[in-house]
Coordinates of C-alpha atoms in Angstrom, one line a residue:
X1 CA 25.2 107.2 52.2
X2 CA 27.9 106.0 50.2
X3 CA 28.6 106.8 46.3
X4 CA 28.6 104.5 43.6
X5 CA 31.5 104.7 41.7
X6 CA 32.7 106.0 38.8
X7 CA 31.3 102.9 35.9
X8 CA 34.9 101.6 34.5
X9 CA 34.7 99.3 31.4
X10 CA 34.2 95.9 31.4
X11 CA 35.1 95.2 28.5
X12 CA 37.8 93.1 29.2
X13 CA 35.6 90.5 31.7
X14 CA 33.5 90.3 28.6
X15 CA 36.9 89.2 25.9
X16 CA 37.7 86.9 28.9
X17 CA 34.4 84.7 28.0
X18 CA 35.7 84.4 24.2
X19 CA 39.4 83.1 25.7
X20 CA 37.7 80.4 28.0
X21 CA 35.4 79.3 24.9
X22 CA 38.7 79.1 23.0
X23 CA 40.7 77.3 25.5
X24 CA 37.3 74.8 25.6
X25 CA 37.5 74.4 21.5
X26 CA 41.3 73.6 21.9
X27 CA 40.3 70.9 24.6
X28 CA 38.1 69.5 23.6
X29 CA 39.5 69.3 20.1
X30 CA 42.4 68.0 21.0
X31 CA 41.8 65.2 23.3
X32 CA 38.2 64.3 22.9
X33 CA 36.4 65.3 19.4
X34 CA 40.0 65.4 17.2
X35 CA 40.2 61.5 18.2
X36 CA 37.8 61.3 15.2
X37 CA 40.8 62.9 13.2
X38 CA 44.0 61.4 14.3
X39 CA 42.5 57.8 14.9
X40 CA 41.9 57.2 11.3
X41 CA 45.1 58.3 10.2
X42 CA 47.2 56.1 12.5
X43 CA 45.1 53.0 11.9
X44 CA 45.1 53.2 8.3
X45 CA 48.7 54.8 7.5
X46 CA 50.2 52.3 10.3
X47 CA 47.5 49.7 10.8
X48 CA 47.7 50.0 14.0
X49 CA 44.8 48.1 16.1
X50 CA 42.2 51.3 17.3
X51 CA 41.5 49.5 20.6
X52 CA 45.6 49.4 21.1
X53 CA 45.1 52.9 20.4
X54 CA 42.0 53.7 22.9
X55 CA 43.9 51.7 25.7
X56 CA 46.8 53.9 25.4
X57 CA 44.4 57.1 25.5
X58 CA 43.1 55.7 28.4
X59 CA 46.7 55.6 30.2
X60 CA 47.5 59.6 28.6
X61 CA 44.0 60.3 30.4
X62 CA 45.0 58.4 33.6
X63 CA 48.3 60.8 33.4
X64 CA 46.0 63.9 32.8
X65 CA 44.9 62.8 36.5
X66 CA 48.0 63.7 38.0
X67 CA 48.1 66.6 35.7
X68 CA 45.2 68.0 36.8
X69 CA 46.0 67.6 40.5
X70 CA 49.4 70.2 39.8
X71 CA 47.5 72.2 37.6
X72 CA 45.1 72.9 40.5
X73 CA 47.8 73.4 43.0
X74 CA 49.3 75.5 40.3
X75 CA 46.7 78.0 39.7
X76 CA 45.9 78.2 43.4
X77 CA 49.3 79.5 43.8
X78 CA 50.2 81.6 40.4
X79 CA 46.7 82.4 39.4
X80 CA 45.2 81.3 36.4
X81 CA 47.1 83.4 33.5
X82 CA 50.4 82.1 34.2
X83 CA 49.5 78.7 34.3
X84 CA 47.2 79.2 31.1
X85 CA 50.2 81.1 28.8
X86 CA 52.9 77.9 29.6
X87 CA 50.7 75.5 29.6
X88 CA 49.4 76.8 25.8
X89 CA 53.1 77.4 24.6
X90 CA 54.2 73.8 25.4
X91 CA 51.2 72.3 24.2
X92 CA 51.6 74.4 20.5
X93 CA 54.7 72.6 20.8
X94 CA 53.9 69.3 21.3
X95 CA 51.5 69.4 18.5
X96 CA 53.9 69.8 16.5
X97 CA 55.9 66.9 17.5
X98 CA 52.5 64.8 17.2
X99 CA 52.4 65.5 13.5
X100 CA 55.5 63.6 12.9
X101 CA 54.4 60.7 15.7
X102 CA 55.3 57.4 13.8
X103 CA 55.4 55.0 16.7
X104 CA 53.3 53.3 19.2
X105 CA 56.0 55.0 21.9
X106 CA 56.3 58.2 20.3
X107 CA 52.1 58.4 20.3
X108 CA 51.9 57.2 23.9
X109 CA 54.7 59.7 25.1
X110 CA 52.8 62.5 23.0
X111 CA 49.6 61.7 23.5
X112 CA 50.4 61.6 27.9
X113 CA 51.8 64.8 27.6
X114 CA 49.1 66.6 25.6
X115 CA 46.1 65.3 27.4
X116 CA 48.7 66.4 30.8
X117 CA 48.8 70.1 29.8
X118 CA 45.0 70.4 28.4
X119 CA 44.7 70.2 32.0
X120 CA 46.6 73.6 32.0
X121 CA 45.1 76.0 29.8
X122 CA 41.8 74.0 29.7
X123 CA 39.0 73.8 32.3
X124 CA 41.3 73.8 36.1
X125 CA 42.3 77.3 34.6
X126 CA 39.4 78.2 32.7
X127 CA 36.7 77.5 35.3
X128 CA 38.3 79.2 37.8
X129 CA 38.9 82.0 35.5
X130 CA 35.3 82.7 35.2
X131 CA 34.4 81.9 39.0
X132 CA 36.7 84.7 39.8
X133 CA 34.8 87.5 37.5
X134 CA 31.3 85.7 37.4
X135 CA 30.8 84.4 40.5
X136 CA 26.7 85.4 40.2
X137 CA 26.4 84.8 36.7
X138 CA 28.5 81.8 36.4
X139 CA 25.8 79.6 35.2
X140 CA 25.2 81.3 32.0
X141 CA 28.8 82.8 31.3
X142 CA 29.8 79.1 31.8
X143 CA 27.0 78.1 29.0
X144 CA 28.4 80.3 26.8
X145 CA 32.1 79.4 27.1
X146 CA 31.5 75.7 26.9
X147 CA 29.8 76.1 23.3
X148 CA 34.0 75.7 22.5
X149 CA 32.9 71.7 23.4
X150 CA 30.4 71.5 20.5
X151 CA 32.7 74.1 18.4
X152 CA 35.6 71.2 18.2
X153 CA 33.1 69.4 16.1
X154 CA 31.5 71.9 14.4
X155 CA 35.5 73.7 13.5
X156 CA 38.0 71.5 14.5
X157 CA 37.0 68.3 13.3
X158 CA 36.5 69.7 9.7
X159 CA 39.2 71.7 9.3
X160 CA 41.9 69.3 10.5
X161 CA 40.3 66.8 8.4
X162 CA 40.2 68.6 5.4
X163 CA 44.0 70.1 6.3
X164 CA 45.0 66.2 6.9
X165 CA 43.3 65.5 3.2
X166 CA 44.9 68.1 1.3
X167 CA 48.5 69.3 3.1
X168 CA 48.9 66.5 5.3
X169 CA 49.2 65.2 9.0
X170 CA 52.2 66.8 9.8
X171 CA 51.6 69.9 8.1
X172 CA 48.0 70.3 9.4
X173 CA 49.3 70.2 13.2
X174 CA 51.9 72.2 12.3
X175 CA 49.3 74.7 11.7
X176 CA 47.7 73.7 14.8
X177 CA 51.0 74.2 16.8
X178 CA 51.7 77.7 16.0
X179 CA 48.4 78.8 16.7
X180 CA 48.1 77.9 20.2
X181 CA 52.1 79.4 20.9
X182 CA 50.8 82.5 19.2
X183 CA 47.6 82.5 21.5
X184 CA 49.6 81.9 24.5
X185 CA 51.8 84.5 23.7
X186 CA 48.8 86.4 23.5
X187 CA 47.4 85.4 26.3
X188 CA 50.2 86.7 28.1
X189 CA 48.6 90.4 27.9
X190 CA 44.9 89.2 27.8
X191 CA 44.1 87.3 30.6
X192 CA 43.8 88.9 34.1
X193 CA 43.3 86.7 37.2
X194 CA 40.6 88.8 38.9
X195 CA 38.5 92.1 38.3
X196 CA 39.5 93.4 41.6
X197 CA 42.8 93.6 40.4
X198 CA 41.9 96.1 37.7
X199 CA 39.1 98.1 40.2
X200 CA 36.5 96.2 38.8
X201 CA 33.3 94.5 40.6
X202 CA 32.7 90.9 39.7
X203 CA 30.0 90.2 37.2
X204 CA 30.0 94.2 36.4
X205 CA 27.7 94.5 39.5
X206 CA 27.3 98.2 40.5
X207 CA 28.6 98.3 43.3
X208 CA 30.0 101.6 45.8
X209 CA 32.6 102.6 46.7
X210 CA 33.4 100.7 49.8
X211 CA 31.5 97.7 48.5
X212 CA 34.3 97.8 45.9
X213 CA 36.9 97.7 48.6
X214 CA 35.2 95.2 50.7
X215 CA 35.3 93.1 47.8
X216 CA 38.5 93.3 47.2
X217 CA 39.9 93.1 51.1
X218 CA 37.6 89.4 51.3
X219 CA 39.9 89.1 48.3
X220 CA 43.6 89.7 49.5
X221 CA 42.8 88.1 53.3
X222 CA 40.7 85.2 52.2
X223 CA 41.8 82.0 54.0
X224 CA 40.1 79.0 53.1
X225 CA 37.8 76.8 55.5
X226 CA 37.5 73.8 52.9
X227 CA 41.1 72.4 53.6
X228 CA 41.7 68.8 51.6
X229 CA 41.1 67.4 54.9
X230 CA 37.2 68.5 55.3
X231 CA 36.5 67.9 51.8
X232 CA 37.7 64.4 52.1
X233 CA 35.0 64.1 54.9
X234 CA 32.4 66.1 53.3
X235 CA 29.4 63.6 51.3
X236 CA 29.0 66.6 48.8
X237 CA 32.8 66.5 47.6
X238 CA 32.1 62.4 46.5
X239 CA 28.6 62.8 45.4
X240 CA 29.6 65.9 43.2
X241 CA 33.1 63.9 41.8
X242 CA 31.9 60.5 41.2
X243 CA 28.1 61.4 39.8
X244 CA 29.1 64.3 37.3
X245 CA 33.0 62.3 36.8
X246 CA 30.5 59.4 35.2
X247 CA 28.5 61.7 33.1
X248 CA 31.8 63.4 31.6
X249 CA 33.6 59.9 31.2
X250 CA 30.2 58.9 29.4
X251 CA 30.4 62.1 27.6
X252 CA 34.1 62.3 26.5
X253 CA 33.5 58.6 25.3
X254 CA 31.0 59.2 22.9
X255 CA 32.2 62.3 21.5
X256 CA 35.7 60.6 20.8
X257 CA 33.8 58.0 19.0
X258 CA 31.0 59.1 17.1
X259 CA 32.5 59.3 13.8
X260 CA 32.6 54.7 14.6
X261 CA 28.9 55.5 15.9
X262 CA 27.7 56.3 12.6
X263 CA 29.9 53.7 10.6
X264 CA 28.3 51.3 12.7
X265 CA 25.4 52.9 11.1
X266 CA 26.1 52.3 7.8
X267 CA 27.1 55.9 7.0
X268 CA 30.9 56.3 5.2
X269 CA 33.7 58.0 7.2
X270 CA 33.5 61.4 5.5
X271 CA 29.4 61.3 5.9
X272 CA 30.0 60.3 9.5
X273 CA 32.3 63.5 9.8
X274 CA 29.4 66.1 7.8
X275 CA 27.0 64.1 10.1
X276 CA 29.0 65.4 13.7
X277 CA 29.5 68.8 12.2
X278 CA 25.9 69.8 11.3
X279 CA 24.4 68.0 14.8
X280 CA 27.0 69.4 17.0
X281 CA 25.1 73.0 16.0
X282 CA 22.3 72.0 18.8
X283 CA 25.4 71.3 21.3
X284 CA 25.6 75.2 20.6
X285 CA 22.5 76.1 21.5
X286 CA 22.2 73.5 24.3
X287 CA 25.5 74.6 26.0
X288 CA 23.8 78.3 26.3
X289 CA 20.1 76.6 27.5
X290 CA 21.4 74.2 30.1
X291 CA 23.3 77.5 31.6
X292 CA 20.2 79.5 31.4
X293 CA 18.4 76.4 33.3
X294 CA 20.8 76.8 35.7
X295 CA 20.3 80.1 36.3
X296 CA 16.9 80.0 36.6
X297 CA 15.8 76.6 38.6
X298 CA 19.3 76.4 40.5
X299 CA 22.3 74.1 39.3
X300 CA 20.6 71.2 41.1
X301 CA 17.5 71.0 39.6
X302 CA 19.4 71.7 36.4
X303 CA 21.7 68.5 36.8
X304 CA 18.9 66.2 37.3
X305 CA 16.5 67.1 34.6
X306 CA 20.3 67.1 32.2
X307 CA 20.4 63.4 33.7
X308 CA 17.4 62.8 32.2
X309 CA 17.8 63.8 29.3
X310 CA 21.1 62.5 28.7
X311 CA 20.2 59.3 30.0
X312 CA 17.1 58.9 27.6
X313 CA 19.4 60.1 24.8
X314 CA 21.5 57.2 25.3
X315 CA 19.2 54.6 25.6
X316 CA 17.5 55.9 22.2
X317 CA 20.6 55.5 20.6
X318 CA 20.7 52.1 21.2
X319 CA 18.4 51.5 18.8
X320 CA 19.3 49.9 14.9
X321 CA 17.6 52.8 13.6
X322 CA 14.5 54.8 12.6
X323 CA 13.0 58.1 14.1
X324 CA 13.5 57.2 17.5
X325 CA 17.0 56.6 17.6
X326 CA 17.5 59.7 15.4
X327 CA 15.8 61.9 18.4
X328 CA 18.3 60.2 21.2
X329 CA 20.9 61.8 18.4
X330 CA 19.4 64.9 18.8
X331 CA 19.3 65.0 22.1
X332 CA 22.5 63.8 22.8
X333 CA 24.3 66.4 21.1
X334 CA 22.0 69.1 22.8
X335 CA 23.5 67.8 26.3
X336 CA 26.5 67.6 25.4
X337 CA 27.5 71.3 25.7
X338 CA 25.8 70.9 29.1
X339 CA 28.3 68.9 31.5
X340 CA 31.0 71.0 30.8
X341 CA 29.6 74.3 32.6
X342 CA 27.7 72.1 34.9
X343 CA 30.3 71.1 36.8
X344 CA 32.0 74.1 38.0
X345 CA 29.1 75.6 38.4
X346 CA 28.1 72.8 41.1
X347 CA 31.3 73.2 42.8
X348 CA 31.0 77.6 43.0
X349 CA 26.5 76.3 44.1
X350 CA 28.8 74.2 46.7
X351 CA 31.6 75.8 47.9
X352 CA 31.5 79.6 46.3
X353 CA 34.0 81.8 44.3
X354 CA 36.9 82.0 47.1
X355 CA 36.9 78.3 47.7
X356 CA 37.0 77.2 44.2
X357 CA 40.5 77.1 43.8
X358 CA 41.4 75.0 46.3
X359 CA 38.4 72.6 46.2
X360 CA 39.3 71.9 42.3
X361 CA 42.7 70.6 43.6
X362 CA 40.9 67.9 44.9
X363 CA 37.2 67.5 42.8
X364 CA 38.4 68.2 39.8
X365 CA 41.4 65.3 39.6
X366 CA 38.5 62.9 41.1
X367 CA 36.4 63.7 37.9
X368 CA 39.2 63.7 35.8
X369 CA 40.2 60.4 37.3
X370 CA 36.6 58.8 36.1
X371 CA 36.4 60.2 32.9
X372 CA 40.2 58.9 31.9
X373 CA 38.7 55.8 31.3
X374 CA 36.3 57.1 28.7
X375 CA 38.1 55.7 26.0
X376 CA 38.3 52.1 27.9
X377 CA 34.3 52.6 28.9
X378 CA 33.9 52.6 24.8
X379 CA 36.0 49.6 24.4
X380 CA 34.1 47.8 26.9
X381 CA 30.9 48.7 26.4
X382 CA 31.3 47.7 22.4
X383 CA 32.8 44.5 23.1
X384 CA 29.4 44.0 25.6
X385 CA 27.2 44.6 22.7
X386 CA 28.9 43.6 20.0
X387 CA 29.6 47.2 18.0
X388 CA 30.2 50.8 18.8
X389 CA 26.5 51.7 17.5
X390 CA 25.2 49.4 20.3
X391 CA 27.7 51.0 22.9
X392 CA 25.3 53.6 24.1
X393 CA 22.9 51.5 26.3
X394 CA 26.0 51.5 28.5
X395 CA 26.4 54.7 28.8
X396 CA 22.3 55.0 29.6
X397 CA 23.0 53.1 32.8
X398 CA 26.2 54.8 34.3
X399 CA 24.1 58.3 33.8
X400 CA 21.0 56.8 35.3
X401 CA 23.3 55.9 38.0
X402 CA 24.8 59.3 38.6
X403 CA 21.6 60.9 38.3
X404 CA 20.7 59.0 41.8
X405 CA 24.1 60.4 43.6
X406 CA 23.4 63.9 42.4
X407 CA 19.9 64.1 44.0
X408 CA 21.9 63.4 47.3
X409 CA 24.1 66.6 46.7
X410 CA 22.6 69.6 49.6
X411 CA 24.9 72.5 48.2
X412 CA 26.4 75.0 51.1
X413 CA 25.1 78.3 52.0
X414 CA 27.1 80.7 49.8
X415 CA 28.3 84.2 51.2
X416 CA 31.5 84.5 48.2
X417 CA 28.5 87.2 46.8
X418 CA 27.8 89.6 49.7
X419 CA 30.0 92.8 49.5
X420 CA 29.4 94.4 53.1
X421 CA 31.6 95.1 56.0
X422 CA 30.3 91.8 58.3
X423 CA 31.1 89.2 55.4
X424 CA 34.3 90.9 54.9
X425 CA 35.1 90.6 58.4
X426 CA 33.5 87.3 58.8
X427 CA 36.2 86.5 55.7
X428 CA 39.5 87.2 57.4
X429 CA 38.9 86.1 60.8

């Protein structure tokens, strides 16, 4: 009978949760939620048009495609650290240079750039980061580093306002700058690709000796059955991309524009602001629920009964006013913690922890592609209805509509999580 062996910490899988949450918090905040931020500052100390502004964020999101395809590629090759430490280091720098942006080419050449490298340190590293060491337990480990989504409006927002208000824009990115170069400096000695690497099991399982090494052989000989050539051909790759691309595009949309939501409401800008901090708490708490879900009834299940509630939270919104529309609020900021562990969880239910990588390169800049055109989606959808506090209704139909490709999606056998000699073997041949 073989031994267990001897129990090694952990502790650094566990820190490695905090770092994805961050690298969430900085995404998020940076090219979704911190549009609520930088939007009223170029508008009202440049007068520039915000819909000239929200069609050029739709082009730096259409770059971010591209970005996200050679971020993928990237990691695949390098692992996720490396990728994770430049990507952070440039970005701290090109916050910087956003602070001092004072024209419509200097914003678009900016604004492409940063929304190309969130791709780097955000969720094509980050994801697969946490399908490496949590490859059982991803759904709630993913719950829990998504709260960073919420976070950005709970922190970010705040903070960068009240830094804008009181030192400045260009001081307040400043700020902002040097503490992502610290952090990827940082992340230099904090982030390790894989347990395996260190002698540890994924997801602290307790597992013997030659589990451990069977682990970490399927590992080093892995070769990958999904090439881009199957996925292309496989219904699960489309239905996964296009249904949970349109709930993230419908997600990213709103988010970027709640702080108009609520003017449209007749609240002021700064109540509108105190209004997406205190609600984004239940994003919090919904982040961590919808992973739980998922770990419970299976990611499936999970994704439909999210459509459905997302879905009914938009359509509530709709509405002028009263309780009702206040409970679509409510529910809309509980789901939206949700999408962002949702879909790499689907693709590790689809494909497992080995395949991630290389299925990202191609599912990952097909989402990415749908939700670029978040910012347009709000444009369009408030010109439809006549103001940004109408736009939801929109929204309601394009997640109704993904809910119908999702419950299409028959997720592959998974064998990423069975550490004996056969599946090792069956691995490398």
């Amino acid at each position: 009978m073989s031994e267990t062996i001897k129990k090694r910490s952990f502790a650094i899988g566990y820190t490695l949760v905090i770092h994805s949450l961050l690298m969430y918090w900085l995404q998020g905040g940076i090219t979704t939620t911190g549009l609520n931020v930088f939007l009223p500052h170029f508008t009202g100390t440049y007068g520039w048009e915000r819909t000239t502004l929200l069609n050029l964020l739709t082009v730096a999101a259409l770059c971010a495609v591209a970005a996200a395809i050679f971020f993928a590629q990237m990691v695949k090759k390098f692992g996720p650290r490396k990728v994770t430490v430049l990507s952070l280091i440039l970005g701290g720098i090109l916050i910087i240079c956003f602070g001092r942006v004072s024209s419509i080419a200097t914003f678009i050449i900016t604004t492409c750039c940063l929304f190309c490298l969130a791709q780097g340190w955000g969720n094509v590293t980050t994801n697969t980061l946490m399908a490496n060491w949590y490859p059982r337990k991803k759904a709630v480990i993913l719950g829990i580093t998504t709260i960073g989504l919420p976070l950005s409006d709970i922190v970010f927002v705040p903070v960068m306002k009240n830094l804008v208000g009181s030192e400045g824009f260009h001081i307040a990115y400043l700020f902002l700058g040097v503490f992502m170069i610290v952090l990827g400096i940082v992340s230099v000695f904090w982030v390790k690709d894989n347990p395996e690497d260190l002698g540890l099991a994924p997801d602290n399982d307790k597992l013997s000796s030659e589990q451990l090494q069977v682990a970490t052989q399927r590992l080093r000989n892995f070769k990958p059955h999904w090439t881009l050539k199957r996925l292309l051909r496989d219904p699960n790759a489309w239905l996964l991309s296009i249904g949970f691309g349109l709930i993230f595009m419908c997600n990213k949309g709103m988010l970027s524009q709640m702080s108009f939501y609520f003017m449209a409401k007749n609240y002021t800008y700064d109540e509108a602001i105190g209004l997406m901090a205190k609600l984004a708490i239940l994003g919090i708490f919904g982040s961590y629920i919808w992973g739980w879900i998922d770990d419970k009834i299976g990611t499936k299940k999970a994704s439909i009964f999210y459509c459905i509630f997302y879905g009914g939270a938009f359509a509530l919104m709709f509405l002028s006013g009263g309780p009702i529309m206040w409970v679509g609020i409510v529910l809309f900021e509980f789901c939206q913690g949700g999408i962002g562990n949702l879909i790499p969880s689907m693709m590790v239910t689809c494909y497992g922890r080995y395949e991630f990588p290389g299925v990202n390169r191609l599912l990952n800049p097909i989402v990415s592609l749908i939700y670029a055109f978040a910012s347009f989606a709000v444009g369009f959808a408030t010109t439809l209805t006549g103001d940004t506090g109408r736009a939801p209704i929109v929204f309601a139909v394009l997640v109704f509509i993904a809910l119908i490709l999702i419950l299409f999606l028959k997720p592959h056998p998974r064998t990423d999580i069975i550490y004996d000699e056969n599946s090792a073997a069956e691995t490398a041949s």
